[in-house]
Amino acid sequence: MEELYLNWYNFANEALRYEVENPRSFGKAHRIVVVGMGGSAIAGDMIAIIANSTGSIPVFVWKDFYTPKTLIDDSTAVLAISYSGNTRETILSLEQALRRTDMVGVVASNGKLLEIAKEKRLPYIQVRRGLVPRAALPILLYASLALLEACDVKLVEKSDVNEGIEVLRDVETAKSDSIYIASYLQRARLPLIVATTRYNALATRVKNELNENAKMPAKVEIAPELFHNDIVGWEAAVVSDRALIIESDIEYERALLSFYAEYLQERGFEVTELKLRGRSLLARYLYGSLVAGLASVRIAKMRGVDPMTTHSISKYKNLVTALEDRVRSSIEY
Ligand code: PA5
């Protein structure tokens, strides 16, 4: 699986060359809603944070079988992202979106979502098949941005798109950072992944990579919210572990994070930092995701587990297939 991550530079370039089928204008949209789950939705989480700091239109992400009527109306553009194209939550959310707005797009490699997109002549990008969703992050991210841009919604400047690709080129630096992070985290039992709101989606991505590739639990804590709850939870804690703090590029956020690092150390935690590269948020997110992906695969190897397989997710998906009629009948369209 390591080779997939080491190929991200090529994947990102490839994604920019994909054709957008059936483009149409989403220009009248007042908001974008991304629907998806897991390794596909995280591309939406990242786009939301990045676009909400640089773009001119708010982006929200919704991860469930249903979508609230207040969130999706006829002035909302909806993007459904599913690597497999067969994730039930995403399919049902797409079906609801189609009843409420004519601005709906799809990014998938295969499956029911692509069938719907073709049948309804929705804007879509078919990405390459044969990967696992989490290893396709730059493809899903760049294909999503490209689809929206072809539909008149530009969320990220070209210079940032290019910088995001460039940081993926230097795989040797990412590899050496990942070796350090892997050897640090592999001895943790329940590592804390700490970040500020601006890097919330990266903290979640690091956690998800540890969960899915390394088969390891992890906990995310986000500042400043953590100072209103999580911090108290450690006051009388009987356990301490290892924390990974995702660095911020904002000066006052660094002060908050170092305050928390000292606090955790006083309670017996070991603390280290995930350093990011690049100027733009997009580049920093991609670099951090690459290091986390490589580190999680390395931990998997050390623990003797297979990073590619996710048996529990498959079990859950079987349950959902069996429950589909019941889920459909309780959804308000
Ligand atoms: O990374 C993974 O394999 C999962 O988190 C999947 O992304 C998740 O189960 C949703 O599937 P898909 O990405 O195919 O919609």
mmCIF file of C-alpha atoms and ligand atoms in Angstrom:
data_model
loop_
_atom_site.group_PDB
_atom_site.id
_atom_site.type_symbol
_atom_site.label_atom_id
_atom_site.label_comp_id
_atom_site.label_asym_id
_atom_site.label_seq_id
_atom_site.Cartn_x
_atom_site.Cartn_y
_atom_site.Cartn_z
ATOM 1 C CA MET A 1 0.000 0.000 0.000
ATOM 2 C CA GLU A 2 2.955 2.309 0.577
ATOM 3 C CA GLU A 3 3.443 2.612 -3.210
ATOM 4 C CA LEU A 4 -0.058 4.083 -3.529
ATOM 5 C CA TYR A 5 0.825 6.905 -1.152
ATOM 6 C CA LEU A 6 4.197 7.414 -2.828
ATOM 7 C CA ASN A 7 2.282 7.861 -6.086
ATOM 8 C CA TRP A 8 0.147 10.762 -4.855
ATOM 9 C CA TYR A 9 2.009 13.328 -6.948
ATOM 10 C CA ASN A 10 1.027 11.420 -10.102
ATOM 11 C CA PHE A 11 -2.501 10.810 -8.808
ATOM 12 C CA ALA A 12 -3.052 14.537 -8.236
ATOM 13 C CA ASN A 13 -1.786 15.393 -11.725
ATOM 14 C CA GLU A 14 -3.966 12.672 -13.201
ATOM 15 C CA ALA A 15 -7.055 14.029 -11.427
ATOM 16 C CA LEU A 16 -6.593 17.421 -13.064
ATOM 17 C CA ARG A 17 -6.718 15.768 -16.489
ATOM 18 C CA TYR A 18 -10.051 13.972 -15.933
ATOM 19 C CA GLU A 19 -12.977 14.932 -18.156
ATOM 20 C CA VAL A 20 -15.970 16.517 -16.462
ATOM 21 C CA GLU A 21 -19.008 14.937 -18.125
ATOM 22 C CA ASN A 22 -22.261 16.892 -18.562
ATOM 23 C CA PRO A 23 -21.001 20.152 -16.995
ATOM 24 C CA ARG A 24 -23.724 22.642 -16.108
ATOM 25 C CA SER A 25 -23.689 25.886 -14.155
ATOM 26 C CA PHE A 26 -23.968 25.853 -10.362
ATOM 27 C CA GLY A 27 -23.421 29.621 -10.539
ATOM 28 C CA LYS A 28 -26.669 30.496 -8.733
ATOM 29 C CA ALA A 29 -25.763 28.363 -5.696
ATOM 30 C CA HIS A 30 -25.589 30.087 -2.307
ATOM 31 C CA ARG A 31 -23.953 27.132 -0.635
ATOM 32 C CA ILE A 32 -22.268 23.835 -1.458
ATOM 33 C CA VAL A 33 -23.064 20.641 0.428
ATOM 34 C CA VAL A 34 -20.788 17.643 0.066
ATOM 35 C CA VAL A 35 -22.316 14.256 0.896
ATOM 36 C CA GLY A 36 -20.187 11.173 1.443
ATOM 37 C CA MET A 37 -18.676 8.926 4.097
ATOM 38 C CA GLY A 38 -15.245 7.946 5.424
ATOM 39 C CA GLY A 39 -12.290 8.193 3.097
ATOM 40 C CA SER A 40 -14.410 9.895 0.437
ATOM 41 C CA ALA A 41 -16.099 12.451 2.689
ATOM 42 C CA ILE A 42 -12.777 13.544 4.163
ATOM 43 C CA ALA A 43 -12.018 15.187 0.798
ATOM 44 C CA GLY A 44 -15.203 17.203 1.409
ATOM 45 C CA ASP A 45 -14.131 18.052 4.970
ATOM 46 C CA MET A 46 -10.853 19.400 3.631
ATOM 47 C CA ILE A 47 -12.525 21.327 0.820
ATOM 48 C CA ALA A 48 -14.945 22.853 3.350
ATOM 49 C CA ILE A 49 -12.168 24.136 5.612
ATOM 50 C CA ILE A 50 -10.013 25.353 2.743
ATOM 51 C CA ALA A 51 -12.891 26.968 0.821
ATOM 52 C CA ASN A 52 -14.318 28.560 3.936
ATOM 53 C CA SER A 53 -10.992 30.308 4.457
ATOM 54 C CA THR A 54 -10.351 31.348 0.821
ATOM 55 C CA GLY A 55 -13.580 31.032 -1.156
ATOM 56 C CA SER A 56 -16.688 33.149 -1.495
ATOM 57 C CA ILE A 57 -19.341 30.490 -0.892
ATOM 58 C CA PRO A 58 -19.834 28.354 2.231
ATOM 59 C CA VAL A 59 -19.205 24.609 1.986
ATOM 60 C CA PHE A 60 -20.817 22.110 4.370
ATOM 61 C CA VAL A 61 -20.376 18.362 4.682
ATOM 62 C CA TRP A 62 -23.160 15.962 5.639
ATOM 63 C CA LYS A 63 -22.516 12.299 6.462
ATOM 64 C CA ASP A 64 -25.683 10.248 6.948
ATOM 65 C CA PHE A 65 -28.505 8.442 5.163
ATOM 66 C CA TYR A 66 -30.674 11.546 5.325
ATOM 67 C CA THR A 67 -30.023 15.207 4.614
ATOM 68 C CA PRO A 68 -31.925 17.959 6.427
ATOM 69 C CA LYS A 69 -34.379 19.938 4.286
ATOM 70 C CA THR A 70 -33.034 23.145 5.784
ATOM 71 C CA LEU A 71 -29.552 22.325 4.469
ATOM 72 C CA ILE A 72 -30.402 21.432 0.876
ATOM 73 C CA ASP A 73 -32.816 23.593 -1.099
ATOM 74 C CA ASP A 74 -33.002 24.831 -4.697
ATOM 75 C CA SER A 75 -30.168 27.311 -4.160
ATOM 76 C CA THR A 76 -27.787 24.604 -2.926
ATOM 77 C CA ALA A 77 -25.257 22.763 -5.076
ATOM 78 C CA VAL A 78 -24.610 19.205 -3.891
ATOM 79 C CA LEU A 79 -21.549 17.129 -4.606
ATOM 80 C CA ALA A 80 -21.735 13.392 -3.846
ATOM 81 C CA ILE A 81 -18.316 11.791 -3.401
ATOM 82 C CA SER A 82 -17.926 8.032 -3.083
ATOM 83 C CA TYR A 83 -14.876 6.178 -4.269
ATOM 84 C CA SER A 84 -16.759 2.889 -4.720
ATOM 85 C CA GLY A 85 -19.917 4.657 -5.830
ATOM 86 C CA ASN A 86 -21.914 2.159 -3.790
ATOM 87 C CA THR A 87 -22.022 3.615 -0.282
ATOM 88 C CA ARG A 88 -25.665 3.546 0.851
ATOM 89 C CA GLU A 89 -25.556 6.745 2.895
ATOM 90 C CA THR A 90 -24.206 8.658 -0.100
ATOM 91 C CA ILE A 91 -26.669 7.134 -2.579
ATOM 92 C CA LEU A 92 -29.673 7.967 -0.390
ATOM 93 C CA SER A 93 -28.387 11.505 0.229
ATOM 94 C CA LEU A 94 -27.931 11.971 -3.515
ATOM 95 C CA GLU A 95 -31.484 10.766 -4.191
ATOM 96 C CA GLN A 96 -32.857 13.280 -1.689
ATOM 97 C CA ALA A 97 -30.725 16.062 -3.155
ATOM 98 C CA LEU A 98 -32.110 15.335 -6.638
ATOM 99 C CA ARG A 99 -35.631 16.077 -5.365
ATOM 100 C CA ARG A 100 -34.591 19.445 -3.979
ATOM 101 C CA THR A 101 -32.081 21.001 -6.383
ATOM 102 C CA ASP A 102 -30.999 20.714 -10.017
ATOM 103 C CA MET A 103 -27.358 21.444 -9.089
ATOM 104 C CA VAL A 104 -25.989 17.987 -8.236
ATOM 105 C CA GLY A 105 -22.628 16.493 -9.198
ATOM 106 C CA VAL A 106 -20.912 13.140 -8.624
ATOM 107 C CA VAL A 107 -17.313 11.989 -8.150
ATOM 108 C CA ALA A 108 -16.901 8.188 -8.089
ATOM 109 C CA SER A 109 -14.871 5.406 -9.646
ATOM 110 C CA ASN A 110 -17.795 3.094 -10.311
ATOM 111 C CA GLY A 111 -21.100 1.850 -8.895
ATOM 112 C CA LYS A 112 -24.642 3.074 -8.455
ATOM 113 C CA LEU A 113 -23.658 6.726 -8.106
ATOM 114 C CA LEU A 114 -22.152 6.749 -11.588
ATOM 115 C CA GLU A 115 -25.208 4.954 -12.964
ATOM 116 C CA ILE A 116 -27.455 7.655 -11.513
ATOM 117 C CA ALA A 117 -25.173 10.416 -12.820
ATOM 118 C CA LYS A 118 -25.230 8.959 -16.337
ATOM 119 C CA GLU A 119 -28.961 8.293 -16.353
ATOM 120 C CA LYS A 120 -29.845 11.790 -15.083
ATOM 121 C CA ARG A 121 -27.115 13.505 -17.111
ATOM 122 C CA LEU A 122 -25.558 15.012 -13.986
ATOM 123 C CA PRO A 123 -22.092 16.546 -14.047
ATOM 124 C CA TYR A 124 -19.694 13.781 -13.004
ATOM 125 C CA ILE A 125 -16.081 12.666 -12.980
ATOM 126 C CA GLN A 126 -15.218 8.999 -13.140
ATOM 127 C CA VAL A 127 -11.898 8.526 -11.359
ATOM 128 C CA ARG A 128 -9.554 5.564 -11.768
ATOM 129 C CA ARG A 129 -10.673 2.252 -10.266
ATOM 130 C CA GLY A 130 -8.788 -0.289 -8.185
ATOM 131 C CA LEU A 131 -7.578 1.816 -5.238
ATOM 132 C CA VAL A 132 -8.817 1.859 -1.652
ATOM 133 C CA PRO A 133 -10.763 5.082 -0.993
ATOM 134 C CA ARG A 134 -8.346 6.534 1.573
ATOM 135 C CA ALA A 135 -5.365 6.088 -0.756
ATOM 136 C CA ALA A 136 -7.261 8.008 -3.451
ATOM 137 C CA LEU A 137 -7.410 11.249 -1.427
ATOM 138 C CA PRO A 138 -5.612 13.561 -3.898
ATOM 139 C CA ILE A 139 -7.673 12.137 -6.733
ATOM 140 C CA LEU A 140 -10.974 12.696 -4.921
ATOM 141 C CA LEU A 141 -9.899 16.135 -3.707
ATOM 142 C CA TYR A 142 -8.675 17.437 -7.051
ATOM 143 C CA ALA A 143 -11.460 15.808 -9.060
ATOM 144 C CA SER A 144 -14.027 17.447 -6.743
ATOM 145 C CA LEU A 145 -12.429 20.876 -7.129
ATOM 146 C CA ALA A 146 -12.226 20.375 -10.908
ATOM 147 C CA LEU A 147 -15.873 19.322 -11.180
ATOM 148 C CA LEU A 148 -17.042 22.336 -9.189
ATOM 149 C CA GLU A 149 -14.866 24.653 -11.252
ATOM 150 C CA ALA A 150 -16.295 23.237 -14.500
ATOM 151 C CA CYS A 151 -19.722 24.077 -13.016
ATOM 152 C CA ASP A 152 -18.690 27.710 -12.355
ATOM 153 C CA VAL A 153 -17.773 27.316 -8.674
ATOM 154 C CA LYS A 154 -14.133 28.155 -8.131
ATOM 155 C CA LEU A 155 -13.079 27.464 -4.554
ATOM 156 C CA VAL A 156 -9.277 27.437 -4.732
ATOM 157 C CA GLU A 157 -6.749 29.538 -6.651
ATOM 158 C CA LYS A 158 -4.668 27.846 -9.338
ATOM 159 C CA SER A 159 -1.441 28.741 -7.479
ATOM 160 C CA ASP A 160 -2.684 26.800 -4.417
ATOM 161 C CA VAL A 161 -3.732 23.844 -6.582
ATOM 162 C CA ASN A 162 -0.208 23.768 -8.037
ATOM 163 C CA GLU A 163 1.467 24.107 -4.648
ATOM 164 C CA GLY A 164 -0.655 21.228 -3.340
ATOM 165 C CA ILE A 165 0.713 19.030 -6.110
ATOM 166 C CA GLU A 166 4.288 20.211 -5.619
ATOM 167 C CA VAL A 167 4.438 19.234 -1.914
ATOM 168 C CA LEU A 168 3.558 15.675 -2.934
ATOM 169 C CA ARG A 169 6.580 15.481 -5.217
ATOM 170 C CA ASP A 170 9.107 15.417 -2.355
ATOM 171 C CA VAL A 171 8.349 11.888 -1.182
ATOM 172 C CA GLU A 172 11.734 11.462 0.516
ATOM 173 C CA THR A 173 10.999 14.234 3.038
ATOM 174 C CA ALA A 174 7.496 12.898 3.646
ATOM 175 C CA LYS A 175 8.887 9.410 4.086
ATOM 176 C CA SER A 176 11.448 10.461 6.637
ATOM 177 C CA ASP A 177 8.839 12.504 8.585
ATOM 178 C CA SER A 178 6.535 9.476 8.516
ATOM 179 C CA ILE A 179 9.213 7.147 9.919
ATOM 180 C CA TYR A 180 9.567 9.423 12.931
ATOM 181 C CA ILE A 181 5.784 9.725 13.446
ATOM 182 C CA ALA A 182 5.269 5.967 13.028
ATOM 183 C CA SER A 183 7.896 5.003 15.578
ATOM 184 C CA TYR A 184 6.422 7.560 17.979
ATOM 185 C CA LEU A 185 2.772 6.470 17.587
ATOM 186 C CA GLN A 186 3.174 2.738 17.318
ATOM 187 C CA ARG A 187 3.823 2.460 21.057
ATOM 188 C CA ALA A 188 0.667 4.446 21.936
ATOM 189 C CA ARG A 189 -2.494 2.680 23.018
ATOM 190 C CA LEU A 190 -4.958 5.486 22.320
ATOM 191 C CA PRO A 191 -3.036 8.420 20.829
ATOM 192 C CA LEU A 192 -4.481 11.915 21.042
ATOM 193 C CA ILE A 193 -4.488 13.857 17.811
ATOM 194 C CA VAL A 194 -4.668 17.545 18.667
ATOM 195 C CA ALA A 195 -5.216 20.432 16.229
ATOM 196 C CA THR A 196 -6.918 23.794 15.920
ATOM 197 C CA THR A 197 -10.259 24.173 14.106
ATOM 198 C CA ARG A 198 -8.371 25.246 10.964
ATOM 199 C CA TYR A 199 -6.737 21.792 10.903
ATOM 200 C CA ASN A 200 -9.726 19.844 12.220
ATOM 201 C CA ALA A 201 -10.107 17.800 9.019
ATOM 202 C CA LEU A 202 -6.428 16.895 9.074
ATOM 203 C CA ALA A 203 -6.685 15.675 12.680
ATOM 204 C CA THR A 204 -9.663 13.530 11.651
ATOM 205 C CA ARG A 205 -7.734 12.260 8.654
ATOM 206 C CA VAL A 206 -4.773 11.247 10.854
ATOM 207 C CA LYS A 207 -7.154 9.433 13.216
ATOM 208 C CA ASN A 208 -8.931 7.692 10.342
ATOM 209 C CA GLU A 209 -5.634 6.530 8.826
ATOM 210 C CA LEU A 210 -4.553 5.072 12.172
ATOM 211 C CA ASN A 211 -7.956 3.370 12.488
ATOM 212 C CA GLU A 212 -8.194 1.944 8.985
ATOM 213 C CA ASN A 213 -4.608 1.226 7.997
ATOM 214 C CA ALA A 214 -2.935 0.544 11.354
ATOM 215 C CA LYS A 215 -6.079 -0.912 13.039
ATOM 216 C CA MET A 216 -5.473 1.396 15.978
ATOM 217 C CA PRO A 217 -7.924 3.558 17.958
ATOM 218 C CA ALA A 218 -7.203 7.289 18.324
ATOM 219 C CA LYS A 219 -8.905 10.342 19.818
ATOM 220 C CA VAL A 220 -9.188 13.807 18.245
ATOM 221 C CA GLU A 221 -9.202 16.987 20.344
ATOM 222 C CA ILE A 222 -9.730 20.370 18.697
ATOM 223 C CA ALA A 223 -8.674 23.770 20.088
ATOM 224 C CA PRO A 224 -10.145 26.083 21.229
ATOM 225 C CA GLU A 225 -13.154 23.778 21.885
ATOM 226 C CA LEU A 226 -10.944 21.307 23.788
ATOM 227 C CA PHE A 227 -10.250 24.009 26.382
ATOM 228 C CA HIS A 228 -13.925 23.861 27.305
ATOM 229 C CA ASN A 229 -14.171 20.113 27.939
ATOM 230 C CA ASP A 230 -11.361 17.660 26.979
ATOM 231 C CA ILE A 231 -8.813 19.526 29.095
ATOM 232 C CA VAL A 232 -10.872 18.895 32.230
ATOM 233 C CA GLY A 233 -11.113 15.192 31.403
ATOM 234 C CA TRP A 234 -7.367 14.885 31.927
ATOM 235 C CA GLU A 235 -7.366 16.677 35.314
ATOM 236 C CA ALA A 236 -7.813 13.514 37.351
ATOM 237 C CA ALA A 237 -6.884 11.055 34.646
ATOM 238 C CA VAL A 238 -5.404 7.740 35.680
ATOM 239 C CA VAL A 239 -3.977 7.062 32.222
ATOM 240 C CA SER A 240 -1.680 9.042 30.003
ATOM 241 C CA ASP A 241 -0.475 8.217 26.539
ATOM 242 C CA ARG A 242 1.098 9.903 23.528
ATOM 243 C CA ALA A 243 -0.202 13.048 21.846
ATOM 244 C CA LEU A 244 0.457 14.208 18.312
ATOM 245 C CA ILE A 245 -0.034 17.933 17.888
ATOM 246 C CA ILE A 246 -0.657 19.208 14.372
ATOM 247 C CA GLU A 247 1.220 22.475 14.011
ATOM 248 C CA SER A 248 -0.627 25.612 12.951
ATOM 249 C CA ASP A 249 0.548 28.426 10.687
ATOM 250 C CA ILE A 250 -1.243 31.029 12.844
ATOM 251 C CA GLU A 251 0.826 32.584 15.618
ATOM 252 C CA TYR A 252 -1.809 32.706 18.381
ATOM 253 C CA GLU A 253 -2.907 29.142 17.559
ATOM 254 C CA ARG A 254 0.671 27.987 18.118
ATOM 255 C CA ALA A 255 0.528 29.621 21.583
ATOM 256 C CA LEU A 256 -2.699 27.712 22.385
ATOM 257 C CA LEU A 257 -1.187 24.439 21.218
ATOM 258 C CA SER A 258 2.011 24.872 23.215
ATOM 259 C CA PHE A 259 -0.040 25.697 26.324
ATOM 260 C CA TYR A 260 -1.905 22.387 25.817
ATOM 261 C CA ALA A 261 1.309 20.472 25.077
ATOM 262 C CA GLU A 262 2.772 21.630 28.423
ATOM 263 C CA TYR A 263 -0.478 20.763 30.198
ATOM 264 C CA LEU A 264 -0.495 17.243 28.765
ATOM 265 C CA GLN A 265 3.180 16.738 29.629
ATOM 266 C CA GLU A 266 2.463 17.740 33.239
ATOM 267 C CA ARG A 267 -0.105 14.928 33.258
ATOM 268 C CA GLY A 268 2.410 12.371 32.060
ATOM 269 C CA PHE A 269 1.785 12.479 28.313
ATOM 270 C CA GLU A 270 4.531 12.362 25.766
ATOM 271 C CA VAL A 271 3.999 15.011 23.114
ATOM 272 C CA THR A 272 5.360 15.495 19.622
ATOM 273 C CA GLU A 273 4.431 17.677 16.673
ATOM 274 C CA LEU A 274 3.367 16.888 13.115
ATOM 275 C CA LYS A 275 5.139 19.503 11.026
ATOM 276 C CA LEU A 276 3.518 20.582 7.786
ATOM 277 C CA ARG A 277 5.013 21.924 4.585
ATOM 278 C CA GLY A 278 3.740 24.534 2.163
ATOM 279 C CA ARG A 279 2.234 28.015 2.277
ATOM 280 C CA SER A 280 -1.382 27.319 1.343
ATOM 281 C CA LEU A 281 -3.830 25.345 3.490
ATOM 282 C CA LEU A 282 -4.331 22.923 0.590
ATOM 283 C CA ALA A 283 -0.624 22.103 0.409
ATOM 284 C CA ARG A 284 -0.350 21.761 4.182
ATOM 285 C CA TYR A 285 -3.342 19.442 4.293
ATOM 286 C CA LEU A 286 -1.979 17.275 1.508
ATOM 287 C CA TYR A 287 1.495 17.069 2.996
ATOM 288 C CA GLY A 288 0.116 16.176 6.452
ATOM 289 C CA SER A 289 -2.159 13.558 4.902
ATOM 290 C CA LEU A 290 0.731 12.020 3.002
ATOM 291 C CA VAL A 291 2.886 11.764 6.132
ATOM 292 C CA ALA A 292 -0.045 10.303 8.108
ATOM 293 C CA GLY A 293 -0.816 7.778 5.371
ATOM 294 C CA LEU A 294 2.781 6.596 5.132
ATOM 295 C CA ALA A 295 3.121 6.474 8.926
ATOM 296 C CA SER A 296 -0.077 4.443 9.325
ATOM 297 C CA VAL A 297 1.053 1.898 6.737
ATOM 298 C CA ARG A 298 4.392 1.634 8.522
ATOM 299 C CA ILE A 299 2.656 1.055 11.862
ATOM 300 C CA ALA A 300 0.500 -1.617 10.205
ATOM 301 C CA LYS A 301 3.670 -3.400 9.120
ATOM 302 C CA MET A 302 5.156 -3.179 12.642
ATOM 303 C CA ARG A 303 1.929 -4.566 14.119
ATOM 304 C CA GLY A 304 1.635 -7.316 11.511
ATOM 305 C CA VAL A 305 -1.764 -6.178 10.202
ATOM 306 C CA ASP A 306 -2.935 -5.659 6.624
ATOM 307 C CA PRO A 307 -3.498 -1.944 5.886
ATOM 308 C CA MET A 308 -5.581 -2.674 2.776
ATOM 309 C CA THR A 309 -8.433 -4.617 4.361
ATOM 310 C CA THR A 310 -11.184 -3.144 6.536
ATOM 311 C CA HIS A 311 -13.282 -6.153 7.571
ATOM 312 C CA SER A 312 -15.449 -4.312 10.078
ATOM 313 C CA ILE A 313 -16.482 -1.719 7.501
ATOM 314 C CA SER A 314 -17.510 -4.526 5.128
ATOM 315 C CA LYS A 315 -19.554 -6.159 7.909
ATOM 316 C CA TYR A 316 -21.290 -2.858 8.574
ATOM 317 C CA LYS A 317 -21.984 -2.381 4.854
ATOM 318 C CA ASN A 318 -23.629 -5.822 4.728
ATOM 319 C CA LEU A 319 -25.865 -4.820 7.622
ATOM 320 C CA VAL A 320 -26.825 -1.603 5.867
ATOM 321 C CA THR A 321 -27.702 -3.447 2.667
ATOM 322 C CA ALA A 322 -29.997 -5.690 4.702
ATOM 323 C CA LEU A 323 -31.542 -2.655 6.429
ATOM 324 C CA GLU A 324 -31.958 -0.551 3.298
ATOM 325 C CA ASP A 325 -35.744 -0.817 2.982
ATOM 326 C CA ARG A 326 -36.184 0.133 6.623
ATOM 327 C CA VAL A 327 -33.832 3.082 6.252
ATOM 328 C CA ARG A 328 -35.607 4.276 3.088
ATOM 329 C CA SER A 329 -39.027 4.087 4.692
ATOM 330 C CA SER A 330 -37.979 6.346 7.565
ATOM 331 C CA ILE A 331 -36.379 9.026 5.413
ATOM 332 C CA GLU A 332 -38.277 12.183 4.566
ATOM 333 C CA TYR A 333 -37.704 13.000 0.889
HETATM 334 O O1 PA5 B 1 -11.360 4.509 3.521
HETATM 335 C C1 PA5 B 1 -12.268 3.669 3.439
HETATM 336 O O2 PA5 B 1 -12.106 2.568 2.878
HETATM 337 C C2 PA5 B 1 -13.634 3.962 4.005
HETATM 338 O O3 PA5 B 1 -13.583 4.977 4.953
HETATM 339 C C3 PA5 B 1 -14.593 4.319 2.856
HETATM 340 O O4 PA5 B 1 -14.173 5.516 2.262
HETATM 341 C C4 PA5 B 1 -16.037 4.440 3.349
HETATM 342 O O5 PA5 B 1 -16.493 3.206 3.825
HETATM 343 C C5 PA5 B 1 -16.994 4.922 2.254
HETATM 344 O O6 PA5 B 1 -16.832 4.184 1.069
HETATM 345 P P1 PA5 B 1 -16.652 4.966 -0.298
HETATM 346 O O7 PA5 B 1 -15.436 5.835 -0.119
HETATM 347 O O8 PA5 B 1 -16.449 3.928 -1.328
HETATM 348 O O9 PA5 B 1 -17.893 5.753 -0.484
#
